[in-house]
PDB file of C-alpha atoms in Angstrom:
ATOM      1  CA  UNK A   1       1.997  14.884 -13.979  1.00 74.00           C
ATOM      2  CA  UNK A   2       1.299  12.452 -11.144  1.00 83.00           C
ATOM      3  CA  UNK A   3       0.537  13.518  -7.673  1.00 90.00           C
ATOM      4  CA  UNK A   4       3.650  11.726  -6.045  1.00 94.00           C
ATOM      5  CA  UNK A   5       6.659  10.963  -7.739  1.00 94.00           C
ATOM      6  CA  UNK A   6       9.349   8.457  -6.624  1.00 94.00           C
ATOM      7  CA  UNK A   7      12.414   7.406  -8.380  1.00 89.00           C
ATOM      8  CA  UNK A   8      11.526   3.413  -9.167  1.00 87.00           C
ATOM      9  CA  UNK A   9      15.208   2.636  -8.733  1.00 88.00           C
ATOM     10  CA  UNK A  10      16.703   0.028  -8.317  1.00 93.00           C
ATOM     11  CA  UNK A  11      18.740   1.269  -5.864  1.00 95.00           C
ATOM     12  CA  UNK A  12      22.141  -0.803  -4.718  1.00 97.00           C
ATOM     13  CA  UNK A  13      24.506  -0.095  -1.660  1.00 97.00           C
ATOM     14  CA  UNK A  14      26.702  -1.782   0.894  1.00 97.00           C
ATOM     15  CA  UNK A  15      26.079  -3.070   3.919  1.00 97.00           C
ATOM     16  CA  UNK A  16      25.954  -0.087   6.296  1.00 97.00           C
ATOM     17  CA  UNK A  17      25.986   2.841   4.118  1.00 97.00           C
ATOM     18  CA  UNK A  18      23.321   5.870   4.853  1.00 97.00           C
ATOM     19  CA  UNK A  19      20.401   5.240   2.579  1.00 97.00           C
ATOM     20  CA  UNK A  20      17.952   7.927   1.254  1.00 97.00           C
ATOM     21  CA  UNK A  21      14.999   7.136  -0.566  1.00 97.00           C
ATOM     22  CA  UNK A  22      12.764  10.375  -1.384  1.00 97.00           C
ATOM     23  CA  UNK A  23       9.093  11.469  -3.139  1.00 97.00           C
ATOM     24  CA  UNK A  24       8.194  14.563  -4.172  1.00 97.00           C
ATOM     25  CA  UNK A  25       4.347  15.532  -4.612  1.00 96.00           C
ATOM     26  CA  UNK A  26       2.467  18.647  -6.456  1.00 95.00           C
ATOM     27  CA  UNK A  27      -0.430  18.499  -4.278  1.00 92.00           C
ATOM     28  CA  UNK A  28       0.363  21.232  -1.396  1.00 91.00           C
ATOM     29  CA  UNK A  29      -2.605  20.337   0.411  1.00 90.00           C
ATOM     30  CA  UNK A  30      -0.921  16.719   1.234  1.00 91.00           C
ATOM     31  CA  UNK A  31      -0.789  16.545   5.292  1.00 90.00           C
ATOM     32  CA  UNK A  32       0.127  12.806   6.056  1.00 92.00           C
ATOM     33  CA  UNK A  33       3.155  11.388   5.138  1.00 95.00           C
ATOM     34  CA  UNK A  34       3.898   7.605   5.719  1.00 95.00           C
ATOM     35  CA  UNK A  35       6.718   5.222   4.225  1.00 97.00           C
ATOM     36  CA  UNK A  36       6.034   1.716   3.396  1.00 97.00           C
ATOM     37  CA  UNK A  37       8.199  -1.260   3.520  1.00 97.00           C
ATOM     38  CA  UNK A  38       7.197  -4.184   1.132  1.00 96.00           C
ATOM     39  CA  UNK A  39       9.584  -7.421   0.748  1.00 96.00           C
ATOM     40  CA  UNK A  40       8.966  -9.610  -2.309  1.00 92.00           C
ATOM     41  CA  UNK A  41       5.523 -10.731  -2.866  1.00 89.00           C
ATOM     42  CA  UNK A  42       4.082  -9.806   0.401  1.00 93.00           C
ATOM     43  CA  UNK A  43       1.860  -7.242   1.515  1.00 95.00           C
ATOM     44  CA  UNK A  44       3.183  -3.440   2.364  1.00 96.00           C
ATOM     45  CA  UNK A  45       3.647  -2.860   5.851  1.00 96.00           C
ATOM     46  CA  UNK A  46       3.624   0.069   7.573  1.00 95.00           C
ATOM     47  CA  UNK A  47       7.276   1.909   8.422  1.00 96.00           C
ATOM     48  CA  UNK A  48       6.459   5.230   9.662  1.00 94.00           C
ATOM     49  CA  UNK A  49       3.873   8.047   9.377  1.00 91.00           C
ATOM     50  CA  UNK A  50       4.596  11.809  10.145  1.00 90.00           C
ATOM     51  CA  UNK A  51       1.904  14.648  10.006  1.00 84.00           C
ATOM     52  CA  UNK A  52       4.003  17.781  10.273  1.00 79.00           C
ATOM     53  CA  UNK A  53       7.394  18.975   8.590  1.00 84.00           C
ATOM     54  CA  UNK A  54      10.802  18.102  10.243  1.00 86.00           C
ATOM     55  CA  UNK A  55      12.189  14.862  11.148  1.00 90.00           C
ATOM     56  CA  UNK A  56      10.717  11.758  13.055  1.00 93.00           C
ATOM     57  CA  UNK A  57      13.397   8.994  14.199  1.00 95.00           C
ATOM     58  CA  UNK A  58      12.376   5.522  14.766  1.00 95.00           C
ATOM     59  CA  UNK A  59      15.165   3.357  15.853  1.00 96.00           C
ATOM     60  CA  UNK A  60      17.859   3.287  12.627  1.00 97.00           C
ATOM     61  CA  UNK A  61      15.052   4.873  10.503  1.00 97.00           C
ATOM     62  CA  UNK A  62      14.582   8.494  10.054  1.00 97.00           C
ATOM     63  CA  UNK A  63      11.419  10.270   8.310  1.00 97.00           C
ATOM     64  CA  UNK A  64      11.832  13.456   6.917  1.00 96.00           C
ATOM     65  CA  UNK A  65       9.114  15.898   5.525  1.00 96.00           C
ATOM     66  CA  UNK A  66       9.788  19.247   3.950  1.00 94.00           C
ATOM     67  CA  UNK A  67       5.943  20.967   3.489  1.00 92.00           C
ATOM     68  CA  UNK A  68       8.057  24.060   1.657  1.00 92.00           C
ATOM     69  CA  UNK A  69       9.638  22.250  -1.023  1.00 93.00           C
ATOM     70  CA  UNK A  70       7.207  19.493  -1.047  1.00 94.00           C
ATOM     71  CA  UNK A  71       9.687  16.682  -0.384  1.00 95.00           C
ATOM     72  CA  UNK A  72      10.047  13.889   1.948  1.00 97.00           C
ATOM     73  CA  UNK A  73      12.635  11.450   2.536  1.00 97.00           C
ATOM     74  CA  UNK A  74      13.169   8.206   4.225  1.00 97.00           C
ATOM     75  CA  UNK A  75      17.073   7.680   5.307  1.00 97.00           C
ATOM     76  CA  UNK A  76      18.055   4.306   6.700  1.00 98.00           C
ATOM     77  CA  UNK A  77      21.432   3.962   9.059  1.00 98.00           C
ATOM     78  CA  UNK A  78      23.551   1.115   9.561  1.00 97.00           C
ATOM     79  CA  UNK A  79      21.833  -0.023   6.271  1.00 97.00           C
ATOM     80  CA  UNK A  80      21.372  -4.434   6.939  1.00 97.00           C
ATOM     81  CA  UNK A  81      20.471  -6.821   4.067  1.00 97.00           C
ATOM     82  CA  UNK A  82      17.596  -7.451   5.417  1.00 97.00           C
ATOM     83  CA  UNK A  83      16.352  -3.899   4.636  1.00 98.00           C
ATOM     84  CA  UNK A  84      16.297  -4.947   1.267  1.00 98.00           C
ATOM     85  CA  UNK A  85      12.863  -4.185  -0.261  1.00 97.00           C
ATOM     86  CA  UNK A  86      11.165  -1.907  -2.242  1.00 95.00           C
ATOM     87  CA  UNK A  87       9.784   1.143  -0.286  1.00 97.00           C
ATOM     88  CA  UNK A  88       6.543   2.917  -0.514  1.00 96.00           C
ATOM     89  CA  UNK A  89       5.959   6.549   0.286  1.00 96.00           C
ATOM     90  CA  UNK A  90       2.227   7.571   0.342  1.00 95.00           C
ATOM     91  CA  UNK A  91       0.161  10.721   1.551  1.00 93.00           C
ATOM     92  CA  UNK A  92      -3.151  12.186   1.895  1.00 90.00           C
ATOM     93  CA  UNK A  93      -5.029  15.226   2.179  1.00 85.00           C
ATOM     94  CA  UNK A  94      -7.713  14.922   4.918  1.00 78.00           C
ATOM     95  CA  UNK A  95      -9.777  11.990   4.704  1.00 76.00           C
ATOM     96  CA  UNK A  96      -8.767  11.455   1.412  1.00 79.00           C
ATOM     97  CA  UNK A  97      -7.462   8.560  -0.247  1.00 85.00           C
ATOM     98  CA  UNK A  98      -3.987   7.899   0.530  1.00 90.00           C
ATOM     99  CA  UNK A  99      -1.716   8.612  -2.808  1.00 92.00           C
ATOM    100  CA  UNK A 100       1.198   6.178  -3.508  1.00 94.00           C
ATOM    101  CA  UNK A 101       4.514   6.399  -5.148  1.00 94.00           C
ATOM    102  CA  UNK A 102       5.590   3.813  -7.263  1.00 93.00           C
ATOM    103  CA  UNK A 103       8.180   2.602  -4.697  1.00 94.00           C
ATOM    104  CA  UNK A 104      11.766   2.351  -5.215  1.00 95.00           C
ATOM    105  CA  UNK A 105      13.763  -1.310  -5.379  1.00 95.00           C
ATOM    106  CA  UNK A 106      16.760  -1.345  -2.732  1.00 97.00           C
ATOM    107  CA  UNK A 107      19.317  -3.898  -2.519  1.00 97.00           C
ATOM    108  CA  UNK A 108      21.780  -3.791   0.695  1.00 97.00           C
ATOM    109  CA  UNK A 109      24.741  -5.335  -0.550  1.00 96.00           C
ATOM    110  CA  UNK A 110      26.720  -7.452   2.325  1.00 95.00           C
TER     111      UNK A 110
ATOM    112  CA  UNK B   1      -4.145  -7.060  18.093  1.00 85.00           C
ATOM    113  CA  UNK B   2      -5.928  -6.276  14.865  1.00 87.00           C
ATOM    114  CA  UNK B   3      -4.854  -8.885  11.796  1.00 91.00           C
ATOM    115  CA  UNK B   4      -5.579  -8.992   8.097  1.00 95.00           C
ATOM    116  CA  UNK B   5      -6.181 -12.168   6.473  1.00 94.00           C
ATOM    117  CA  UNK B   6      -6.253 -12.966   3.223  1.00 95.00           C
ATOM    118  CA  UNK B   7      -6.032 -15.939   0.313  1.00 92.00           C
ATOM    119  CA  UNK B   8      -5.142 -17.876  -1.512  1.00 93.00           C
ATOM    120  CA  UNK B   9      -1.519 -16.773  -1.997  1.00 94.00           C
ATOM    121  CA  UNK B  10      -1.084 -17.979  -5.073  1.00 95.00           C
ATOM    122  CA  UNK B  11      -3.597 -18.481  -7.803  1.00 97.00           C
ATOM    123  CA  UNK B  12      -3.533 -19.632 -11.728  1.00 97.00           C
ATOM    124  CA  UNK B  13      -6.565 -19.148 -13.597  1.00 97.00           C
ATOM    125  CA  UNK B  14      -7.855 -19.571 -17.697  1.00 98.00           C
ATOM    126  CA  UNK B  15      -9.670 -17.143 -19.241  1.00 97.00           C
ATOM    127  CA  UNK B  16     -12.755 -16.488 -18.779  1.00 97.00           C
ATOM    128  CA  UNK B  17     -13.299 -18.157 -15.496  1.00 97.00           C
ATOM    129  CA  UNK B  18     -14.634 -16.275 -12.723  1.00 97.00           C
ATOM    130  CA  UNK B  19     -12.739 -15.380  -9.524  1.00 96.00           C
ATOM    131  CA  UNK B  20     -13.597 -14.805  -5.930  1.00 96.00           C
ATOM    132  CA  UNK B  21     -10.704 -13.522  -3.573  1.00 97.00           C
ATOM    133  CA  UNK B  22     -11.590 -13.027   0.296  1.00 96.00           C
ATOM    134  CA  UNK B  23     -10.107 -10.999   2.485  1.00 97.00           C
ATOM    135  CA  UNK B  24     -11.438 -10.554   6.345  1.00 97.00           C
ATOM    136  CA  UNK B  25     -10.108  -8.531   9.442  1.00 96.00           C
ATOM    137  CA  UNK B  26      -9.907  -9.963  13.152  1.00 95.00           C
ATOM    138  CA  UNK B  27      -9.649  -7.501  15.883  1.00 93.00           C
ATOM    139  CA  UNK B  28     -11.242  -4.387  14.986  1.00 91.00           C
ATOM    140  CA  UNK B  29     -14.826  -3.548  14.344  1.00 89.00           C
ATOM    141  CA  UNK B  30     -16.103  -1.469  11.728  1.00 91.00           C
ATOM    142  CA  UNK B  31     -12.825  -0.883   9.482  1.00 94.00           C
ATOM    143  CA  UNK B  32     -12.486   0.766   6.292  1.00 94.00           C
ATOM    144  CA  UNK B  33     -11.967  -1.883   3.763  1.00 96.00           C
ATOM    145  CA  UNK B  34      -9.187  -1.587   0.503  1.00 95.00           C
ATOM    146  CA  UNK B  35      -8.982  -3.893  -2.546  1.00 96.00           C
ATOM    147  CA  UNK B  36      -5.450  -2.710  -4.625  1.00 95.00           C
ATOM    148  CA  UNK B  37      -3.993  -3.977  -7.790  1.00 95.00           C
ATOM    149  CA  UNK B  38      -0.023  -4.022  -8.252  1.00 93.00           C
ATOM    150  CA  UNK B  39       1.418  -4.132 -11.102  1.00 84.00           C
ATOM    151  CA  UNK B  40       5.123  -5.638 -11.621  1.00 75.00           C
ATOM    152  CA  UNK B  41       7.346  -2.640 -10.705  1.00 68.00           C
ATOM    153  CA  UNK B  42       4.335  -0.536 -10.264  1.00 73.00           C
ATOM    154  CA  UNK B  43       2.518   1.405  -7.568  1.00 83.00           C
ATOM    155  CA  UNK B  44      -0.110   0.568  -6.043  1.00 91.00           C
ATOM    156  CA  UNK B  45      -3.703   1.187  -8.261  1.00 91.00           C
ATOM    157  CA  UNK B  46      -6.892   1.366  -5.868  1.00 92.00           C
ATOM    158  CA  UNK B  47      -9.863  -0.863  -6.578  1.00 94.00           C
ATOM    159  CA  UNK B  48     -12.579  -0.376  -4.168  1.00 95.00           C
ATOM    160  CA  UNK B  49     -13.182   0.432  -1.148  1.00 93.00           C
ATOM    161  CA  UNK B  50     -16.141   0.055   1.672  1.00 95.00           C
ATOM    162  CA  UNK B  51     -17.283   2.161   4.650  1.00 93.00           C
ATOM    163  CA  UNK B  52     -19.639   0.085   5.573  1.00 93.00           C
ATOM    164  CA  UNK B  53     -21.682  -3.789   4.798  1.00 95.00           C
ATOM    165  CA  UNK B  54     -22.838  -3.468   1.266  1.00 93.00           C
ATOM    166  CA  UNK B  55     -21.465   0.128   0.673  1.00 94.00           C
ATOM    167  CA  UNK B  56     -18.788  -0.341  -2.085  1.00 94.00           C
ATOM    168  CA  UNK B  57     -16.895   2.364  -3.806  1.00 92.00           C
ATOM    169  CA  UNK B  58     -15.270   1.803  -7.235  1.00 90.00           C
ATOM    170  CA  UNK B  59     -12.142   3.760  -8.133  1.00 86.00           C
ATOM    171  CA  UNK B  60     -11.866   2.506 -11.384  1.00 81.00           C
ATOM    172  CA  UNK B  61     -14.157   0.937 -14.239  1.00 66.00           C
ATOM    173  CA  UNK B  62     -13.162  -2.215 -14.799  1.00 79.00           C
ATOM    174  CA  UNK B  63     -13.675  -6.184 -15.005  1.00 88.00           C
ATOM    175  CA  UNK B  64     -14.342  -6.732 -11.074  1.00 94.00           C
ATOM    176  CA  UNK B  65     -16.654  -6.144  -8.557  1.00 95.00           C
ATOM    177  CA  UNK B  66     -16.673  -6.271  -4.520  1.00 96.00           C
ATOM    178  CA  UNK B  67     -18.930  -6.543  -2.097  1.00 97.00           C
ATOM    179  CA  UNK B  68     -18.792  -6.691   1.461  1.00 97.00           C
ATOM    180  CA  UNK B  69     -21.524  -9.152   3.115  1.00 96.00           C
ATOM    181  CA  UNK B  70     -19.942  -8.723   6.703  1.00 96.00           C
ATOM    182  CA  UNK B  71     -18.621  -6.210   8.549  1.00 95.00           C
ATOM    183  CA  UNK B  72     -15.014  -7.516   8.882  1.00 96.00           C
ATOM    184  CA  UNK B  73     -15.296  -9.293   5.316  1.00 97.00           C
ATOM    185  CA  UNK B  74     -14.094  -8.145   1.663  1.00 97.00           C
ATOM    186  CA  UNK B  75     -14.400  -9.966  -1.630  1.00 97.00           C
ATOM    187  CA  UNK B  76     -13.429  -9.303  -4.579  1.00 97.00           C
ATOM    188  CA  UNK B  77     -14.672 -11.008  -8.330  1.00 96.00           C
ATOM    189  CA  UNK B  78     -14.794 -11.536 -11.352  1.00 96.00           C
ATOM    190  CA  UNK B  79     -17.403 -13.949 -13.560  1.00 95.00           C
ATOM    191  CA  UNK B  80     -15.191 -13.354 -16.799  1.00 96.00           C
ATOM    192  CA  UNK B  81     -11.554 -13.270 -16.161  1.00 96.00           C
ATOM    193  CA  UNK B  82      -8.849 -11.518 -18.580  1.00 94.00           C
ATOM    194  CA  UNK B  83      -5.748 -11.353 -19.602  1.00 94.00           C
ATOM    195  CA  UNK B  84      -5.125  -7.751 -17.951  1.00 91.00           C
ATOM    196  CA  UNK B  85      -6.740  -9.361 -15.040  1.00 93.00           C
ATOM    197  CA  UNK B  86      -3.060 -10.081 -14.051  1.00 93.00           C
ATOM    198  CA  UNK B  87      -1.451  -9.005 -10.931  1.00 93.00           C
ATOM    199  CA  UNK B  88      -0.820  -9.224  -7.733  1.00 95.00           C
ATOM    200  CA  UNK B  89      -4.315  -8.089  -5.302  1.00 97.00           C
ATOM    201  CA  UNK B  90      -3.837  -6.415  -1.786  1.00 97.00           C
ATOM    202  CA  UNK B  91      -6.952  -5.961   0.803  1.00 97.00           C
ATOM    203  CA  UNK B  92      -6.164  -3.582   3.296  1.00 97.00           C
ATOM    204  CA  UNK B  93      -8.069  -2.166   6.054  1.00 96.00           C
ATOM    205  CA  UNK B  94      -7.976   0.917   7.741  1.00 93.00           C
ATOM    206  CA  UNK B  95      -9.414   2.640  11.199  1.00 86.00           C
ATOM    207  CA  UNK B  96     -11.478   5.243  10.086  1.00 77.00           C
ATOM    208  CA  UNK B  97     -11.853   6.132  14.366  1.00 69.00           C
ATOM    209  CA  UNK B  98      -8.711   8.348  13.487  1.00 71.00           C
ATOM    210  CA  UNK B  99      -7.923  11.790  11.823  1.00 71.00           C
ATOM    211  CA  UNK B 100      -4.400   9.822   9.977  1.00 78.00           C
ATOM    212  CA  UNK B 101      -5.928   6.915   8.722  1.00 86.00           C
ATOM    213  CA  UNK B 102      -3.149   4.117   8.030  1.00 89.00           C
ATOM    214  CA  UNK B 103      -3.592   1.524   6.265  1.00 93.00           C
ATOM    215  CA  UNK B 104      -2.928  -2.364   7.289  1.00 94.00           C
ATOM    216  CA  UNK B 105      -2.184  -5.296   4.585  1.00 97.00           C
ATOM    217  CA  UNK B 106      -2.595  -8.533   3.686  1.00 96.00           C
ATOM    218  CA  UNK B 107      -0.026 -11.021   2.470  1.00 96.00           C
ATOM    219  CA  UNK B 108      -1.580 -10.356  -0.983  1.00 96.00           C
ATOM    220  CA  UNK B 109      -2.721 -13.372  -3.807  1.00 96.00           C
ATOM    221  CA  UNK B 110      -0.416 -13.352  -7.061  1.00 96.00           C
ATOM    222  CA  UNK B 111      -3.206 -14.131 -10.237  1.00 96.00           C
ATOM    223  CA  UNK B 112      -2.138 -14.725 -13.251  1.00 96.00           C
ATOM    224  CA  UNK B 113      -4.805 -15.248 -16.028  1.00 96.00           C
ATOM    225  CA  UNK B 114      -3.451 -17.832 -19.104  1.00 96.00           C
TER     226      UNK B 114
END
C-alpha cells in the first residue's frame, strides 16, 4: 500500500464549477500538508501548505486537512481554464522527506 | 528573491552516452538540494539529495550519480545512458532554516534515451 494515495484522474469540468481534488495517506504521523500545481512540462510549483487540521483559504483556493480520517482536499472556486493542470498533494513527517501523490490531471472546460 | 535554475529543457540522447544535467540556486545560501525523476502520468520518484558540498544522499540504486561541487550547485550524471533512463528530471531546493520545509522547482529537462 503506498503512503499517499491520489486518484490520477483525469478529471474534466466546466468553467466555474467547485473542484475537489483529494489524497488520502496511512502514515498518521504525516504533519505537513502542501498541494502542488504543475502545468505541462514544467516544474511543480508550490500552491499551498497547511500544518494543522481544518481549512486554509488562499484567494479562490481552499486547503483542507482532516488528521482523523487522514484526508486532505484541495477545492478550487470559480474553477478558470487556466487552472488546468495536474495537481500534486505531498506531506511529511518531521524532517522527513516529503511523500508525493501521483497527482491528478484536471481539465477546466470553457 | 530565491530562483531555481535549471537546463537544458529539452534533451535527446543515444545509448550509452553519458549525461550531465545542472541545476543551481540564486538567492539563498546553504539550501537543501533535490534531484526527482517523473515518469509520464506518474508521481514524483526522489533521486538524491544534498545537505551540504559533496554530501550526497541516494534514494534509490540506480544508473546516476550527483554531486554537488558548490554550495548553490547540483548535477546530476550518467557515463552510460539507458533506455529506462527516460523521463522528465526536476532539481528542487529547499530551506532547511525552517521546521516545514517546502520545496522550490525548476522548469525541469525532458530526456529521452533512443
Amino acid at each position: 500500500q503506498k503512503e499517499v494515495e491520489q486518484d490520477p484522474g483525469p478529471l474534466s469540468v466546466p468553467e466555474g464549477a467547485i473542484v475537489s481534488l483529494n489524497c488520502t495517506y496511512s502514515n498518521s504521523a504525516f504533519q505537513y500538508f502542501m498541494w502542488y500545481r504543475q502545468y505541462s512540462r514544467k516544474g511543480p510549483e508550490l500552491l499551498m501548505y497547511t500544518y494543522s487540521s481544518g481549512n486554509k483559504e488562499d484567494g479562490r483556493f481552499t486547503a483542507q486537512v482532516d488528521k482523523s480520517s487522514k484526508y486532505i482536499s484541495l477545492f478550487i472556486r470559480d474553477s478558470q481554464p487556466s487552472d488546468s493542470a495536474t495537481y500534486l498533494c505531498a506531506m511529511r513527517k518531521g524532517a522527513q522527506k516529503l511523500v508525493f501523490g501521483q497527482g491528478t490531471r484536471l481539465t477546466i472546460n470553457p | 528573491s530565491q530562483t531555481i535554475h535549471q537546463w537544458p529543457a529539452t534533451l535527446v540522447q543515444p545509448v550509452g552516452s553519458p549525461l550531465s544535467l545542472e541545476c543551481t540556486v540564486e538567492g539563498t545560501s546553504n539550501p537543501n538540494l533535490y534531484w526527482y525523476r517523473q515518469a509520464a502520468g506518474r508521481g514524483l520518484q526522489l533521486l538524491f539529495y544534498s545537505v551540504g558540498i559533496g554530501q550526497i544522499s541516494s534514494e534509490v540504486p540506480q544508473n546516476l550519480s550527483a554531486s554537488r561541487p558548490q554550495d548553490r550547485q547540483f548535477i546530476l550524471s550518467s557515463k552510460k545512458l539507458l533506455l529506462s533512463d527516460s523521463g522528465f528530471y526536476l532539481c528542487a531546493w529547499g530551506d532547511r532554516g525552517t521546521t516545514n520545509e517546502k520545496l522550490f522547482f525548476g522548469s525541469g529537462t525532458q530526456l529521452s534515451v533512443l
